[in-house]
Amino acid sequence: MTDRTEAMSPLELYESLMAQGDKVRALKTAKADKTEIDAAVQLLLKLKVDYKQVTGQDYKAGSPPSESSVVHDNGPAADGADDEDTVDPWNVSTTNAKGVDYDKLIVRFGSSKIDKELVDRIEKVAGQKPHRFLRRGIFFSHRDMHQVLDAYEKNKSFYLYTGRGPSSEAMHVGHLIPFIFTKWLQDVFDIPLVIQMTDDEKYLWKDLTLEDCHRFAVENAKDIIACGFDVNKTFIFSDLDYMGSSREFYTNVVKIQKHVTFNQVKGIFGFTDSDCIGKISFPAIQAAPSFSNSFPQIFGGRKDIPCLIPCAIDQDPYFRMTRDVAPRIGYPKPALLHSTFFPALQGAQTKMSASDPNSSIFLTDTPKQIKNKVNKHAFSGGKDTVDEHRKYGGNPDVDVSFMYLTFFLEDDEQLEKIRQDYTSGALLTGELKKLLIETLQPMIAEHQERRKQVTDEMVKQFMTPRPLNFNC
């Protein structure tokens, strides 16, 4: 076995096998290149061998490994195991200054790379230039995006689902990434969107009151609305509000709960016997918006409308579970588009934290605060002295200011020139930071101005269950 599979639990191997099987079927359906199909089949066969070596059982779809096969935590990791990136819904870390190795993560999670062919196809179907997040590989991985495009080309619509865990009043720029991209998808494909505010999740995981979590959900909704979503096509909901008022939504939660064992959620999410039962049952709540009949006011009870979920890759475990359950309860599997992580100012080893004000540029920061944070805290890929930098150049791959420009600077040619000038030493670290400051200050000021225009009445309108403009 490879080091990677040796480090995986039986349940992780089982999930990877399910995902790889999905990938092989998708490639065959899409009539992909034979070399690509053969490579996917070879990986599937190898995973089956690894699974049998780890569990002593042959892999069988729909039959997860037994309790006796599960590897429990028996102490410190073996030497070298800490080289593996940590990526789960609550923790992201790596020892690599360039950040998480996303190619390895694609293999580990069993997803598919967003390659040039897919980006070109999205451009063709959308009828316009792909979003910079697609052009630059910020959204880098997918599940079943080809099937979504196949359906759309046959005039079959789909809907979008994304979410936000409201743990504080203020959001930072990293939180905007899925919403910026989701708005582009909504505009391009002219489709409805549901946004789940998981205030219940934050109450279960954080030392916060229910009242605070719900208040944060409403405040965060204002920042989301300020991204420019169409009220006629967008429903934002708090779990605390919606699950108690929608029989259909809760029915789907219960269906999902019945088809996922405690053994499975322990393997997928790392829950322990000391975790509260609310955490153990929560994944079913995050899964439920993936199914269209959870929103009868929008889709009229139809359960066959496909769902596309743009999210950061750390949320994928929820939807691997969802995709496993979907066919067993008679629903289509949701498709996904995965983004990379937005790095902390201190470097790409971790993602930003809302609890550390100096790790993030917040949407409430003043121009002066933005300037000070970038100048003081943004990790540099430059050399120690000007002379050394001029001679040897800087490393844009580890420089946080350049990483941020990759997210927010629209002009591809300008970005490439900045990369070349920094690499050659023609552009100094201070000058690069100045370019970032000049990009962020107006962007955040404009967002703050739009947020001021969001009234309580507008929030109520977005968060009221109602019909949306939707042509199926």
XYZ file of C-alpha atoms in Angstrom:
472
model
C 0.000 0.000 0.000
C 0.999 3.616 -0.410
C 1.705 5.829 2.607
C -1.521 7.649 1.827
C -3.769 4.597 2.133
C -1.904 3.280 5.151
C -2.910 6.493 6.933
C -6.582 6.114 5.969
C -9.162 4.441 8.163
C -11.362 1.676 6.710
C -14.263 4.121 6.475
C -12.124 6.695 4.660
C -11.017 3.987 2.224
C -14.648 2.950 1.780
C -15.648 6.559 1.018
C -12.761 6.941 -1.427
C -13.876 3.760 -3.190
C -17.444 5.034 -3.498
C -16.204 8.371 -4.815
C -13.797 6.730 -7.270
C -16.559 4.457 -8.534
C -18.707 7.555 -9.140
C -15.794 9.135 -10.988
C -15.285 6.140 -13.283
C -19.003 6.056 -14.134
C -19.017 9.820 -14.775
C -16.008 9.600 -17.086
C -17.609 6.778 -19.049
C -20.908 8.673 -19.311
C -19.065 11.783 -20.504
C -17.140 9.618 -23.014
C -13.872 10.937 -21.637
C -10.479 10.171 -23.110
C -9.609 6.462 -22.820
C -6.335 7.239 -21.020
C -8.216 9.198 -18.342
C -10.785 6.411 -17.913
C -8.059 3.745 -17.683
C -6.188 5.748 -15.031
C -9.383 6.138 -12.988
C -10.128 2.398 -13.264
C -6.576 1.532 -12.174
C -6.922 3.718 -9.091
C -10.282 2.087 -8.322
C -8.734 -1.388 -8.514
C -5.817 -0.322 -6.323
C -8.177 1.111 -3.697
C -10.079 -2.191 -3.661
C -6.832 -4.070 -2.983
C -5.885 -1.608 -0.219
C -9.369 -1.911 1.302
C -9.134 -5.692 1.484
C -5.665 -5.503 3.047
C -6.873 -3.060 5.707
C -10.247 -4.671 6.509
C -9.893 -8.295 5.429
C -13.175 -7.779 3.535
C -13.967 -7.379 -0.156
C -15.357 -3.956 -1.002
C -19.094 -3.944 -1.599
C -21.011 -0.742 -2.406
C -23.666 -0.013 0.204
C -21.942 -2.150 2.844
C -19.582 0.004 4.931
C -16.884 -1.752 6.981
C -17.980 -3.372 10.204
C -17.233 -1.884 13.634
C -14.449 -4.414 14.147
C -12.625 -3.020 11.095
C -12.515 0.576 12.302
C -9.080 1.878 13.270
C -9.295 3.805 16.540
C -6.900 6.503 17.707
C -4.234 4.713 19.733
C -1.882 7.584 20.429
C 0.626 9.711 18.547
C 0.943 9.392 14.774
C 3.774 7.404 13.291
C 6.913 9.173 12.105
C 6.259 11.125 8.922
C 2.468 11.013 9.300
C 2.411 14.680 10.260
C 3.568 15.507 6.711
C 0.006 14.817 5.592
C -2.130 17.963 5.294
C -4.933 18.200 7.853
C -8.201 19.085 6.117
C -11.600 18.628 7.728
C -14.627 20.908 8.327
C -13.013 22.378 11.469
C -9.243 22.230 10.940
C -6.974 23.089 8.035
C -3.194 23.014 8.389
C -0.067 22.090 6.468
C 3.677 22.293 6.969
C 4.145 23.578 3.396
C 4.621 27.348 2.998
C 2.856 27.139 -0.367
C -0.240 25.799 1.367
C -2.229 22.576 1.068
C -1.224 20.187 -1.719
C -4.497 20.223 -3.629
C -3.459 17.576 -6.173
C -2.917 15.110 -3.318
C -6.198 16.206 -1.764
C -8.075 15.399 -4.990
C -6.679 11.853 -4.875
C -7.370 11.527 -1.146
C -10.972 12.724 -1.442
C -11.647 10.964 -4.753
C -12.874 14.089 -6.557
C -11.968 15.251 -10.086
C -9.644 18.072 -11.099
C -11.177 21.070 -12.844
C -9.045 20.941 -15.964
C -8.860 23.264 -18.969
C -11.372 21.121 -20.845
C -14.005 21.647 -18.143
C -13.272 25.386 -17.860
C -13.625 25.683 -21.642
C -16.885 23.766 -21.531
C -18.279 26.026 -18.793
C -17.307 29.022 -20.948
C -19.115 27.528 -23.938
C -22.284 26.650 -22.005
C -22.299 29.923 -20.033
C -21.604 31.998 -23.118
C -19.077 34.204 -21.384
C -15.524 34.336 -20.047
C -15.047 32.027 -17.041
C -14.783 33.657 -13.631
C -11.221 34.410 -12.507
C -11.641 31.783 -9.751
C -11.999 29.171 -12.510
C -9.302 30.631 -14.757
C -6.773 30.613 -11.902
C -7.603 27.277 -10.317
C -9.086 28.765 -7.131
C -12.046 26.479 -7.769
C -9.939 23.445 -8.567
C -11.968 20.276 -7.969
C -15.459 19.008 -8.732
C -17.902 16.159 -8.488
C -20.277 15.564 -11.429
C -20.019 19.053 -12.972
C -20.142 17.475 -16.431
C -23.527 15.924 -15.606
C -24.859 19.342 -14.500
C -23.740 20.866 -17.801
C -25.184 17.916 -19.754
C -28.575 18.514 -18.143
C -28.399 22.284 -18.643
C -27.628 21.825 -22.349
C -30.833 19.772 -22.561
C -32.780 22.697 -21.033
C -33.021 21.022 -17.628
C -32.385 23.534 -14.873
C -30.587 23.097 -11.554
C -30.234 25.095 -8.360
C -27.364 26.311 -6.202
C -26.767 25.677 -2.524
C -24.045 27.116 -0.344
C -23.807 28.190 3.290
C -22.206 30.049 6.139
C -21.497 29.095 9.751
C -22.158 32.339 11.677
C -19.685 32.397 14.586
C -19.283 36.183 14.901
C -20.844 39.437 13.686
C -17.954 40.285 11.379
C -17.000 38.264 8.316
C -13.547 38.420 6.730
C -12.610 38.561 3.047
C -12.005 34.808 2.924
C -15.671 34.228 3.760
C -16.647 36.095 0.581
C -14.998 33.612 -1.810
C -17.877 31.105 -2.152
C -20.434 33.924 -2.322
C -18.578 35.902 -5.009
C -18.412 32.768 -7.137
C -21.963 31.627 -6.366
C -23.311 35.018 -7.433
C -21.487 34.634 -10.750
C -23.030 31.194 -11.231
C -26.496 32.522 -10.345
C -26.184 35.374 -12.841
C -24.712 33.262 -15.650
C -27.129 30.348 -15.411
C -30.151 32.354 -14.172
C -31.045 29.847 -11.458
C -32.335 29.856 -7.858
C -30.037 29.714 -4.845
C -30.513 28.583 -1.242
C -28.063 29.728 1.439
C -28.022 27.817 4.724
C -26.992 29.731 7.867
C -25.913 26.991 10.291
C -26.549 28.846 13.543
C -27.432 25.498 15.162
C -23.985 24.128 14.240
C -22.170 27.069 15.835
C -24.152 26.629 19.050
C -23.151 22.941 19.168
C -19.445 23.555 18.453
C -18.748 26.939 20.058
C -19.156 28.458 23.499
C -21.995 30.714 22.316
C -25.631 31.196 23.263
C -28.421 30.247 20.880
C -29.488 33.888 20.813
C -26.018 35.047 19.766
C -25.758 32.399 17.049
C -29.102 33.448 15.572
C -28.159 37.135 15.763
C -24.859 36.417 14.016
C -26.803 34.587 11.273
C -28.893 37.704 10.614
C -25.844 40.009 10.678
C -23.880 37.730 8.350
C -26.894 37.603 6.028
C -26.502 41.369 5.548
C -22.924 40.887 4.312
C -24.077 38.091 2.001
C -26.922 40.192 0.589
C -24.389 43.004 0.021
C -22.640 40.707 -2.492
C -25.513 41.557 -4.839
C -27.725 38.464 -4.880
C -31.096 38.654 -6.630
C -33.881 38.602 -4.033
C -36.211 37.011 -6.587
C -33.906 34.019 -6.957
C -32.340 33.720 -3.468
C -33.589 32.190 -0.209
C -31.386 32.628 2.875
C -32.453 30.596 5.885
C -31.436 30.080 9.488
C -31.565 26.423 10.557
C -33.054 27.491 13.885
C -35.927 29.189 12.050
C -36.510 26.990 9.027
C -36.235 23.453 10.346
C -38.986 24.054 12.870
C -41.350 25.474 10.267
C -40.766 23.151 7.296
C -42.098 19.622 7.572
C -40.498 18.727 4.231
C -37.035 19.882 5.298
C -37.183 17.998 8.592
C -38.554 14.908 6.828
C -35.427 14.818 4.683
C -33.219 15.301 7.745
C -34.848 12.252 9.357
C -34.513 10.175 6.164
C -30.802 10.966 6.016
C -30.334 10.228 9.726
C -31.894 6.793 9.290
C -29.428 5.861 6.534
C -26.194 6.962 8.219
C -24.810 4.950 11.129
C -22.946 6.268 14.159
C -20.033 4.161 12.953
C -20.016 6.054 9.646
C -20.126 9.571 11.118
C -17.322 8.670 13.514
C -15.230 7.555 10.561
C -16.109 10.520 8.343
C -15.974 13.352 10.897
C -13.828 11.974 13.706
C -16.552 12.226 16.348
C -15.860 10.495 19.643
C -18.042 8.989 22.341
C -17.657 12.221 24.338
C -19.161 14.456 21.602
C -22.708 15.651 22.224
C -25.405 13.926 20.196
C -26.197 17.231 18.485
C -22.848 17.104 16.660
C -23.442 13.519 15.601
C -26.839 14.345 14.075
C -25.849 17.693 12.536
C -24.377 16.355 9.234
C -27.885 15.304 8.193
C -29.014 18.930 8.569
C -26.232 20.206 6.320
C -27.078 17.479 3.808
C -30.830 18.210 3.566
C -30.612 21.395 1.405
C -28.991 19.226 -1.308
C -32.454 17.859 -2.148
C -34.961 20.078 -3.944
C -38.059 18.860 -2.100
C -36.601 20.375 1.103
C -37.905 23.649 -0.385
C -41.502 23.027 -1.530
C -42.184 26.769 -1.740
C -39.518 26.987 -4.494
C -39.734 23.651 -6.305
C -43.317 22.608 -5.590
C -42.371 19.316 -3.988
C -40.259 18.088 -6.923
C -37.384 15.893 -5.809
C -35.591 15.576 -9.156
C -34.048 19.062 -9.526
C -30.239 18.677 -9.512
C -28.233 20.655 -6.942
C -24.800 22.247 -7.435
C -22.832 23.162 -4.302
C -19.929 25.649 -4.502
C -17.916 25.341 -1.275
C -14.418 25.111 0.155
C -12.911 21.625 -0.038
C -13.008 21.221 3.765
C -16.814 20.869 3.549
C -16.571 17.884 1.196
C -16.944 15.197 3.929
C -20.541 16.364 4.496
C -21.355 15.904 0.840
C -19.518 12.615 0.364
C -21.909 11.363 3.015
C -24.834 13.062 1.233
C -23.928 11.533 -2.127
C -23.744 8.085 -0.536
C -27.216 8.473 1.002
C -28.977 10.140 -1.957
C -29.671 7.095 -4.163
C -30.820 5.086 -1.161
C -33.592 7.592 -0.453
C -34.471 8.164 -4.107
C -32.795 11.532 -4.759
C -30.166 12.701 -7.265
C -26.644 13.146 -5.927
C -25.585 16.779 -5.505
C -22.717 18.000 -7.686
C -19.903 20.055 -6.146
C -17.337 22.698 -7.051
C -14.498 22.920 -4.502
C -12.403 25.995 -3.783
C -8.947 26.279 -2.300
C -8.519 27.913 1.108
C -8.027 31.615 1.607
C -4.731 31.887 3.513
C -4.151 33.712 6.773
C -2.033 36.863 6.581
C 0.720 34.972 8.403
C 0.999 32.394 5.612
C -0.745 29.605 3.725
C -0.161 26.937 6.392
C -3.635 27.680 7.793
C -6.840 29.325 6.647
C -8.032 32.604 8.159
C -9.595 32.613 11.625
C -12.457 34.893 12.629
C -11.188 34.677 16.227
C -7.751 36.180 15.420
C -8.180 39.780 14.178
C -4.603 39.918 12.880
C -4.965 36.791 10.730
C -7.664 38.362 8.626
C -8.822 41.395 6.708
C -12.342 41.903 8.032
C -15.200 43.428 6.080
C -15.491 46.025 8.870
C -11.824 47.137 8.656
C -11.036 50.768 7.858
C -8.581 51.713 5.069
C -5.990 52.430 7.767
C -6.501 49.035 9.432
C -6.180 47.289 6.071
C -2.920 49.112 5.342
C -1.477 48.359 8.773
C -2.457 44.680 8.706
C -0.992 44.082 5.255
C 2.229 45.958 5.984
C 2.736 44.400 9.417
C 1.366 40.868 9.112
C 1.286 39.747 5.452
C 3.900 37.004 5.037
C 6.508 37.955 2.456
C 8.208 35.834 -0.169
C 10.887 38.480 -0.594
C 14.547 38.400 0.394
C 15.990 39.888 3.582
C 17.611 42.918 1.933
C 16.797 45.073 -1.080
C 20.083 44.121 -2.734
C 19.408 40.395 -2.328
C 15.863 40.830 -3.573
C 16.983 42.779 -6.644
C 19.571 40.075 -7.363
C 17.612 36.876 -6.635
C 13.963 37.976 -6.748
C 11.043 36.956 -4.554
C 8.868 33.847 -4.387
C 5.238 34.684 -5.294
C 4.142 31.112 -4.490
C 4.565 31.720 -0.748
C 3.944 35.488 -0.678
C 0.553 36.231 0.897
C 0.138 39.607 -0.839
C 0.495 37.916 -4.221
C -1.877 35.122 -3.153
C -4.511 37.711 -2.204
C -4.103 39.501 -5.534
C -4.712 36.149 -7.232
C -8.141 36.111 -5.597
C -9.130 39.736 -6.118
C -7.266 41.300 -9.059
C -9.411 40.829 -12.166
C -6.826 41.583 -14.873
C -4.924 38.388 -15.820
C -2.188 40.234 -17.730
C -1.563 42.625 -14.845
C -1.364 39.726 -12.389
C 1.129 37.878 -14.577
C 3.289 40.999 -14.917
C 3.304 41.379 -11.112
C 4.391 37.720 -10.804
C 7.219 38.168 -13.297
C 8.411 41.482 -11.798
C 8.394 40.052 -8.260
C 10.187 36.876 -9.347
C 12.861 38.864 -11.193
C 13.393 41.308 -8.319
C 12.118 44.324 -10.259
C 9.184 44.593 -7.808
C 9.985 44.876 -4.079
C 7.918 43.410 -1.248
C 6.811 46.859 -0.068
C 5.648 47.708 -3.580
C 3.743 44.429 -3.834
C 2.038 45.093 -0.501
C 1.104 48.577 -1.733
C -0.576 47.023 -4.796
C -2.598 44.736 -2.533
C -3.608 47.589 -0.228
C -4.760 49.619 -3.232
C -6.831 46.647 -4.394
C -8.414 45.799 -1.029
C -9.251 49.284 0.259
C -11.766 50.266 -2.454
C -13.184 46.719 -2.649
C -13.973 46.644 1.069
C -15.174 50.264 1.118
C -17.625 49.454 -1.688
C -18.835 46.372 0.198
C -19.361 48.445 3.350
C -21.370 50.985 1.360
C -23.597 48.266 -0.127
C -24.083 46.725 3.323
C -25.329 50.062 4.675
C -28.117 49.888 2.112
C -29.295 46.473 3.419
C -32.277 47.151 5.684
C -33.892 44.817 8.229
C -36.857 44.619 5.870
C -34.609 43.392 3.052
C -33.109 40.721 5.324
C -36.612 39.597 6.291
C -37.576 39.372 2.613
C -34.542 37.212 1.740
C -35.157 34.979 4.779
C -38.896 34.457 4.302
C -39.860 31.093 2.724
C -41.513 32.009 -0.584
C -41.644 31.142 -4.285
C -38.614 32.176 -6.360
C -38.285 32.852 -10.076
C -37.609 29.380 -11.384
C -38.196 27.842 -14.802
C -37.754 24.079 -14.729
